[in-house]
Every structure is written in C-alpha cells, then in structure tokens.
XYZ file of N, CA and C in Angstrom:
516
model
N 51.501 78.127 -28.940
C 50.922 78.668 -27.737
C 49.995 77.654 -27.073
N 49.208 76.916 -27.903
C 48.290 75.920 -27.353
C 49.052 74.866 -26.560
N 50.136 74.350 -27.134
C 50.908 73.296 -26.471
C 51.554 73.806 -25.183
N 52.022 75.054 -25.178
C 52.603 75.632 -23.967
C 51.554 75.736 -22.862
N 50.367 76.197 -23.216
C 49.284 76.325 -22.229
C 48.875 74.946 -21.715
N 48.767 73.970 -22.631
C 48.415 72.599 -22.227
C 49.479 72.032 -21.300
N 50.735 72.223 -21.629
C 51.833 71.721 -20.793
C 51.811 72.362 -19.410
N 51.498 73.661 -19.336
C 51.391 74.340 -18.038
C 50.245 73.761 -17.214
N 49.115 73.499 -17.858
C 47.957 72.932 -17.152
C 48.264 71.517 -16.644
N 48.925 70.709 -17.452
C 49.304 69.355 -17.030
C 50.270 69.435 -15.864
N 51.211 70.358 -15.921
C 52.172 70.532 -14.829
C 51.467 70.927 -13.532
N 50.504 71.825 -13.625
C 49.738 72.246 -12.450
C 48.928 71.072 -11.901
N 48.270 70.316 -12.786
C 47.494 69.162 -12.360
C 48.391 68.127 -11.678
N 49.536 67.818 -12.292
C 50.473 66.849 -11.705
C 50.928 67.298 -10.319
N 51.300 68.567 -10.196
C 51.752 69.085 -8.904
C 50.651 68.945 -7.851
N 49.432 69.256 -8.237
C 48.294 69.156 -7.324
C 48.070 67.713 -6.864
N 48.129 66.765 -7.788
C 47.917 65.353 -7.444
C 49.067 64.833 -6.587
N 50.295 65.164 -6.937
C 51.457 64.736 -6.148
C 51.359 65.296 -4.732
N 51.049 66.577 -4.612
C 50.923 67.195 -3.290
C 49.807 66.543 -2.479
N 48.699 66.238 -3.121
C 47.577 65.602 -2.429
C 47.955 64.203 -1.939
N 48.636 63.438 -2.766
C 49.090 62.105 -2.346
C 50.043 62.240 -1.166
N 51.028 63.096 -1.297
C 52.031 63.236 -0.229
C 51.431 63.780 1.066
N 50.362 64.538 0.969
C 49.697 65.051 2.167
C 48.842 63.968 2.847
N 48.195 63.110 2.039
C 47.227 62.147 2.563
C 47.779 60.744 2.788
N 48.875 60.412 2.134
C 49.457 59.070 2.250
C 50.844 59.219 2.882
N 51.053 58.547 3.980
C 52.315 58.658 4.718
C 53.417 57.840 4.037
N 54.687 58.177 4.288
C 55.796 57.492 3.616
C 55.815 55.968 3.787
N 55.341 55.464 4.909
C 55.325 54.005 5.107
C 54.055 53.345 4.601
N 53.116 54.136 4.084
C 51.876 53.598 3.535
C 52.096 53.091 2.122
N 51.106 52.357 1.647
C 51.133 51.845 0.280
C 49.961 52.425 -0.486
N 50.242 52.939 -1.666
C 49.232 53.477 -2.557
C 49.016 52.494 -3.702
N 47.779 52.118 -3.927
C 47.430 51.334 -5.118
C 46.882 52.307 -6.149
N 47.578 52.437 -7.262
C 47.148 53.320 -8.347
C 46.519 52.427 -9.413
N 45.253 52.694 -9.743
C 44.526 51.784 -10.630
C 44.539 52.227 -12.087
N 45.693 52.633 -12.526
C 45.930 52.777 -13.951
C 45.870 54.169 -14.521
N 46.429 54.267 -15.731
C 46.606 55.528 -16.441
C 47.431 56.490 -15.603
N 48.566 55.996 -15.152
C 49.460 56.774 -14.301
C 50.038 57.968 -15.044
N 50.424 57.769 -16.311
C 51.109 58.848 -17.015
C 50.932 58.747 -18.522
N 50.710 59.903 -19.129
C 50.717 60.024 -20.590
C 52.071 60.561 -21.072
N 52.944 60.874 -20.129
C 54.211 61.541 -20.449
C 55.257 60.552 -20.945
N 56.398 61.102 -21.353
C 57.505 60.260 -21.772
C 58.165 59.632 -20.540
N 59.153 58.792 -20.776
C 59.794 58.041 -19.700
C 60.436 58.952 -18.653
N 61.115 59.993 -19.093
C 61.814 60.893 -18.167
C 60.825 61.637 -17.262
N 59.764 62.202 -17.846
C 58.773 62.932 -17.043
C 58.019 61.987 -16.113
N 57.725 60.781 -16.587
C 57.025 59.796 -15.754
C 57.886 59.419 -14.559
N 59.169 59.175 -14.787
C 60.078 58.838 -13.692
C 60.151 59.977 -12.681
N 60.164 61.206 -13.163
C 60.211 62.361 -12.267
C 58.984 62.405 -11.360
N 57.806 62.143 -11.914
C 56.577 62.147 -11.119
C 56.627 61.036 -10.071
N 56.991 59.833 -10.467
C 57.056 58.700 -9.534
C 57.978 59.033 -8.369
N 59.135 59.605 -8.674
C 60.135 59.896 -7.633
C 59.687 60.993 -6.670
N 58.694 61.790 -7.049
C 58.198 62.851 -6.162
C 57.139 62.357 -5.182
N 56.653 61.145 -5.375
C 55.620 60.601 -4.494
C 56.309 59.873 -3.344
N 55.953 60.238 -2.121
C 56.667 59.788 -0.927
C 56.089 58.546 -0.271
N 55.634 57.584 -1.052
C 55.143 56.330 -0.486
C 55.401 55.219 -1.508
N 55.137 53.992 -1.079
C 55.245 52.862 -1.995
C 54.035 52.879 -2.919
N 54.271 52.701 -4.208
C 53.184 52.720 -5.185
C 53.109 51.362 -5.878
N 51.942 50.747 -5.827
C 51.648 49.559 -6.625
C 50.778 50.022 -7.785
N 51.152 49.670 -8.988
C 50.416 50.114 -10.172
C 49.660 48.956 -10.803
N 48.367 49.152 -10.985
C 47.555 48.285 -11.830
C 47.537 48.987 -13.188
N 48.042 48.315 -14.214
C 48.151 48.961 -15.519
C 46.797 49.406 -16.064
N 46.793 50.614 -16.623
C 45.644 51.114 -17.360
C 45.938 51.074 -18.846
N 44.952 51.392 -19.646
C 45.133 51.347 -21.093
C 46.107 52.403 -21.606
N 46.456 53.403 -20.798
C 47.401 54.435 -21.234
C 48.785 54.283 -20.604
N 49.061 53.149 -19.995
C 50.356 52.936 -19.335
C 51.346 52.171 -20.207
N 51.262 52.363 -21.505
C 52.114 51.627 -22.446
C 53.603 51.894 -22.218
N 53.971 53.143 -21.936
C 55.384 53.482 -21.722
C 55.910 52.737 -20.495
N 55.117 52.674 -19.437
C 55.546 51.977 -18.220
C 55.638 50.479 -18.484
N 54.685 49.929 -19.222
C 54.708 48.487 -19.524
C 55.954 48.102 -20.321
N 56.457 49.008 -21.133
C 57.630 48.718 -21.971
C 58.953 49.007 -21.274
N 58.931 49.707 -20.144
C 60.165 50.164 -19.513
C 60.427 49.451 -18.183
N 61.422 48.612 -18.169
C 61.837 47.939 -16.918
C 62.304 48.976 -15.890
N 62.918 50.063 -16.357
C 63.388 51.105 -15.450
C 62.208 51.752 -14.716
N 61.157 52.094 -15.458
C 59.982 52.688 -14.819
C 59.293 51.681 -13.904
N 59.165 50.454 -14.357
C 58.539 49.419 -13.527
C 59.286 49.272 -12.206
N 60.588 49.413 -12.253
C 61.413 49.281 -11.055
C 61.205 50.394 -10.035
N 60.586 51.500 -10.437
C 60.305 52.598 -9.518
C 59.028 52.363 -8.708
N 58.244 51.371 -9.099
C 57.024 51.009 -8.384
C 57.324 49.827 -7.470
N 56.546 49.684 -6.396
C 56.666 48.500 -5.540
C 56.249 47.260 -6.324
N 55.241 47.412 -7.192
C 54.814 46.331 -8.086
C 54.037 46.926 -9.249
N 53.985 46.192 -10.334
C 53.163 46.547 -11.487
C 52.478 45.275 -11.955
N 51.210 45.372 -12.275
C 50.449 44.201 -12.739
C 49.151 44.664 -13.391
N 48.475 43.714 -14.026
C 47.220 44.022 -14.710
C 46.006 43.943 -13.787
N 46.107 43.166 -12.717
C 44.958 42.848 -11.862
C 45.508 42.374 -10.538
N 44.763 42.590 -9.456
C 45.238 42.095 -8.160
C 44.059 41.878 -7.221
N 44.223 40.891 -6.350
C 43.256 40.642 -5.286
C 43.987 40.749 -3.959
N 43.320 41.365 -2.991
C 43.887 41.500 -1.647
C 42.742 41.512 -0.649
N 43.066 41.737 0.619
C 42.049 41.816 1.661
C 42.214 43.108 2.438
N 41.090 43.761 2.731
C 41.060 44.836 3.705
C 40.736 44.197 5.044
N 41.243 44.764 6.110
C 40.930 44.281 7.448
C 40.059 45.315 8.144
N 38.889 44.889 8.609
C 37.955 45.785 9.274
C 37.623 45.226 10.646
N 37.542 46.107 11.644
C 37.280 45.660 13.013
C 35.884 45.054 13.158
N 34.948 45.433 12.317
C 33.593 44.894 12.388
C 33.403 43.726 11.415
N 33.749 43.941 10.162
C 33.498 42.947 9.116
C 34.595 41.885 9.003
N 35.747 42.111 9.605
C 36.855 41.160 9.481
C 37.581 41.332 8.168
N 37.974 40.222 7.553
C 38.688 40.260 6.275
C 37.698 40.459 5.131
N 37.935 41.505 4.361
C 37.058 41.818 3.230
C 37.852 41.616 1.940
N 37.418 40.695 1.081
C 38.126 40.516 -0.190
C 37.941 41.732 -1.099
N 39.022 42.091 -1.797
C 39.015 43.266 -2.672
C 39.660 42.894 -4.003
N 39.009 43.285 -5.087
C 39.513 43.074 -6.434
C 39.904 44.439 -6.996
N 41.128 44.529 -7.526
C 41.639 45.775 -8.106
C 41.849 45.593 -9.607
N 41.283 46.477 -10.388
C 41.431 46.435 -11.837
C 41.303 47.854 -12.364
N 41.973 48.141 -13.452
C 41.786 49.460 -14.062
C 40.352 49.601 -14.562
N 39.852 48.530 -15.167
C 38.524 48.546 -15.761
C 37.477 47.995 -14.800
N 36.290 48.586 -14.760
C 35.225 48.034 -13.921
C 34.769 46.691 -14.479
N 34.323 45.845 -13.601
C 33.837 44.525 -14.005
C 32.361 44.402 -13.652
N 31.645 43.656 -14.431
C 30.239 43.431 -14.150
C 30.060 42.316 -13.116
N 31.034 41.433 -13.011
C 31.085 40.443 -11.949
C 32.556 40.189 -11.648
N 32.868 39.818 -10.409
C 34.258 39.639 -10.003
C 34.345 38.567 -8.934
N 35.558 38.092 -8.728
C 35.787 37.018 -7.775
C 35.261 37.389 -6.389
N 34.503 36.484 -5.813
C 33.959 36.597 -4.450
C 32.966 37.748 -4.269
N 32.406 38.263 -5.354
C 31.388 39.317 -5.230
C 30.246 38.843 -4.343
N 29.856 37.593 -4.492
C 28.757 37.036 -3.694
C 29.161 36.775 -2.241
N 30.442 36.970 -1.932
C 30.934 36.878 -0.550
C 31.237 38.268 0.017
N 30.741 39.297 -0.644
C 30.945 40.654 -0.160
C 32.211 41.318 -0.649
N 32.871 40.732 -1.663
C 34.107 41.331 -2.189
C 33.828 42.705 -2.792
N 34.763 43.588 -2.597
C 34.713 44.941 -3.143
C 35.461 44.965 -4.466
N 34.894 45.648 -5.470
C 35.538 45.828 -6.774
C 35.932 47.291 -6.884
N 37.241 47.574 -6.920
C 37.745 48.933 -7.082
C 38.343 49.080 -8.470
N 38.031 50.176 -9.121
C 38.513 50.393 -10.483
C 38.760 51.876 -10.718
N 39.362 52.159 -11.861
C 39.551 53.517 -12.344
C 38.847 53.640 -13.687
N 39.505 54.215 -14.654
C 39.148 54.280 -16.062
C 37.964 55.192 -16.401
N 36.946 55.252 -15.589
C 35.674 55.879 -15.986
C 35.528 57.341 -15.602
N 36.457 57.881 -14.844
C 36.438 59.293 -14.454
C 35.142 59.700 -13.763
N 34.527 58.737 -13.060
C 33.306 59.017 -12.321
C 32.053 59.092 -13.169
N 32.143 58.693 -14.431
C 31.015 58.832 -15.353
C 30.176 57.577 -15.539
N 30.577 56.458 -14.954
C 29.850 55.209 -15.162
C 28.650 55.117 -14.225
N 27.514 54.807 -14.780
C 26.315 54.518 -13.996
C 26.205 52.999 -13.921
N 26.386 52.439 -12.727
C 26.372 50.988 -12.580
C 24.973 50.441 -12.835
N 24.862 49.381 -13.654
C 23.541 48.811 -13.962
C 23.080 47.774 -12.928
N 23.684 47.788 -11.748
C 23.366 46.821 -10.711
C 23.828 47.376 -9.370
N 23.404 46.737 -8.289
C 23.814 47.144 -6.955
C 24.859 46.157 -6.458
N 26.026 46.656 -6.126
C 27.104 45.808 -5.613
C 28.164 46.704 -4.989
N 29.133 46.084 -4.377
C 30.225 46.826 -3.730
C 31.290 47.123 -4.772
N 31.002 48.113 -5.585
C 31.903 48.518 -6.661
C 32.099 50.030 -6.564
N 33.334 50.475 -6.848
C 33.622 51.899 -6.672
C 34.732 52.358 -7.621
N 34.490 53.492 -8.251
C 35.501 54.150 -9.076
C 36.370 54.973 -8.129
N 37.615 54.563 -7.958
C 38.525 55.247 -7.043
C 39.535 56.126 -7.779
N 39.230 56.453 -9.029
C 40.088 57.350 -9.786
C 40.100 58.741 -9.180
N 41.030 59.566 -9.603
C 41.169 60.891 -9.000
C 39.969 61.794 -9.254
N 39.327 61.662 -10.400
C 38.204 62.557 -10.726
C 37.060 62.438 -9.711
N 36.497 61.240 -9.515
C 35.372 61.155 -8.577
C 35.779 61.318 -7.112
N 37.062 61.245 -6.816
C 37.523 61.351 -5.429
C 38.087 62.736 -5.095
N 37.791 63.709 -5.926
C 38.239 65.073 -5.636
C 39.746 65.234 -5.717
N 40.380 64.478 -6.578
C 41.829 64.551 -6.810
C 42.659 64.255 -5.569
N 42.137 63.375 -4.729
C 42.924 62.914 -3.585
C 42.729 61.408 -3.449
N 43.711 60.746 -2.887
C 43.559 59.299 -2.704
C 42.481 59.009 -1.659
N 41.827 57.870 -1.803
C 40.811 57.462 -0.844
C 41.373 56.292 -0.034
N 41.147 56.321 1.259
C 41.742 55.305 2.132
C 40.890 54.043 2.201
N 41.533 52.986 2.633
C 40.856 51.717 2.878
C 39.678 51.931 3.826
N 39.897 52.656 4.886
C 38.852 52.927 5.885
C 37.657 53.654 5.244
N 37.940 54.662 4.400
C 36.859 55.403 3.739
C 36.061 54.505 2.800
N 36.753 53.644 2.074
C 36.082 52.729 1.145
C 35.159 51.788 1.912
N 35.680 51.200 2.981
C 34.870 50.284 3.794
C 33.621 51.000 4.303
N 33.786 52.208 4.794
C 32.656 52.973 5.340
C 31.622 53.278 4.250
N 32.077 53.702 3.090
C 31.156 54.054 2.009
C 30.381 52.849 1.470
N 31.004 51.676 1.506
C 30.360 50.494 0.926
C 29.764 49.546 1.964
N 29.865 49.905 3.231
C 29.435 49.012 4.316
C 27.985 48.562 4.190
N 27.103 49.436 3.802
C 25.679 49.101 3.763
C 25.160 48.780 2.367
N 26.071 48.591 1.423
C 25.657 48.241 0.070
C 25.412 46.736 0.036
N 24.246 46.366 -0.457
C 23.920 44.946 -0.529
C 24.431 44.368 -1.850
N 24.332 43.075 -1.951
C 24.762 42.374 -3.151
C 23.530 42.026 -3.971
N 23.515 42.416 -5.224
C 22.413 42.107 -6.126
C 22.990 41.251 -7.249
N 22.833 39.958 -7.140
C 23.463 39.023 -8.074
C 22.981 39.230 -9.504
N 23.941 39.256 -10.414
C 23.594 39.296 -11.832
C 24.102 38.047 -12.528
N 24.752 37.166 -11.770
C 25.182 35.888 -12.341
C 24.510 34.771 -11.547
N 25.070 33.600 -11.559
C 24.444 32.450 -10.917
C 24.640 32.407 -9.398
N 25.435 33.301 -8.845
C 25.676 33.318 -7.397
C 24.612 34.121 -6.668
N 24.357 33.709 -5.459
C 23.436 34.431 -4.585
C 24.174 34.791 -3.321
N 23.796 35.909 -2.691
C 24.456 36.342 -1.465
C 24.380 35.262 -0.388
N 23.351 34.484 -0.391
C 23.191 33.447 0.631
C 24.207 32.321 0.469
N 24.938 32.296 -0.623
C 25.941 31.253 -0.842
C 27.234 31.549 -0.092
N 27.202 32.476 0.816
C 28.399 32.849 1.559
C 28.763 31.768 2.464
C-alpha cells in the first residue's frame, strides 16, 4: 500500500511539473534543467521527457545516473552535460555571463564581472555565506514552475558582488 501511495504521489507531482513547464515554456523555447531530472527507470523517464513540449538541455545532477548511462535517453534532450556557460541578453545590462551547474559554487567563472551562478540540488534550503549573483532555480524554491531568463535578471539586477577570492568587482 505504501508503494502504491508513493507512486500515485510521484505521478501527481510529475503531471504538475510537466503541465507547468508546458504552460510557461513555449514549444520553440529552450529549457535548461539543472539536474536530478528523474529517479525513475528508463521507460518512465523517456515518457516524461516526451511529454515536455520544448527543447530541454540537461545539466546532470547526482541522481541522473540512468540518463548518463543511456544514449537513448540522452538523445531525447537537446544536450546533456555536467556544466555549461552561456550569456543572457538584457536591454539594460547587455550580455550577462551565466554559469549553470547542478551544484552551487562558492566562486565561479566571471563572478567578478557580474556573472550569474544558477544551480539546483539544494531545494531552496541553502543559506549563501556571501553576497553574489547566485540563485537556486530548482522547482522547490520556484513554486514548481520554470523561471525565465527575464525573471532571473530582474531578481538579481541589484545584487552586488562581494568577493570571497582574489578578484574584486573593480577588476571588470
């Protein structure tokens, strides 16, 4: 009975997340998923991926072992990798460097140039020991919906850089 109830709850949660993604992310958009995509077997994982109506790039999380081992599952994503750097484009700030990782980092490439660090893994429970442009974009802290590039830029726009390594913000 416990396993049946757990399976029903997981099914409800999956349906809710899939519906939220499909409602908020358009078919021509790209979703960056920052890890722990699925605890399910290969067949159930493939079913979930196929229900999402946009391109998905996956940054591997510590629970994505099945996807890492399966070329078939990897082929259902636009890309799969451990880490990625890209740029957001903002009408005010211009090109903003962004670092994507499943795990939060205490320092990251171009942090002293205003780079944003986006991560998952912590379920909204991490208290950052410093001030920087870092954000947990996992489903838990985001109300089980994806957060857009525009929303991230807006939320982090006024966050200053507090160096914890040898770099200073003035080195921009």
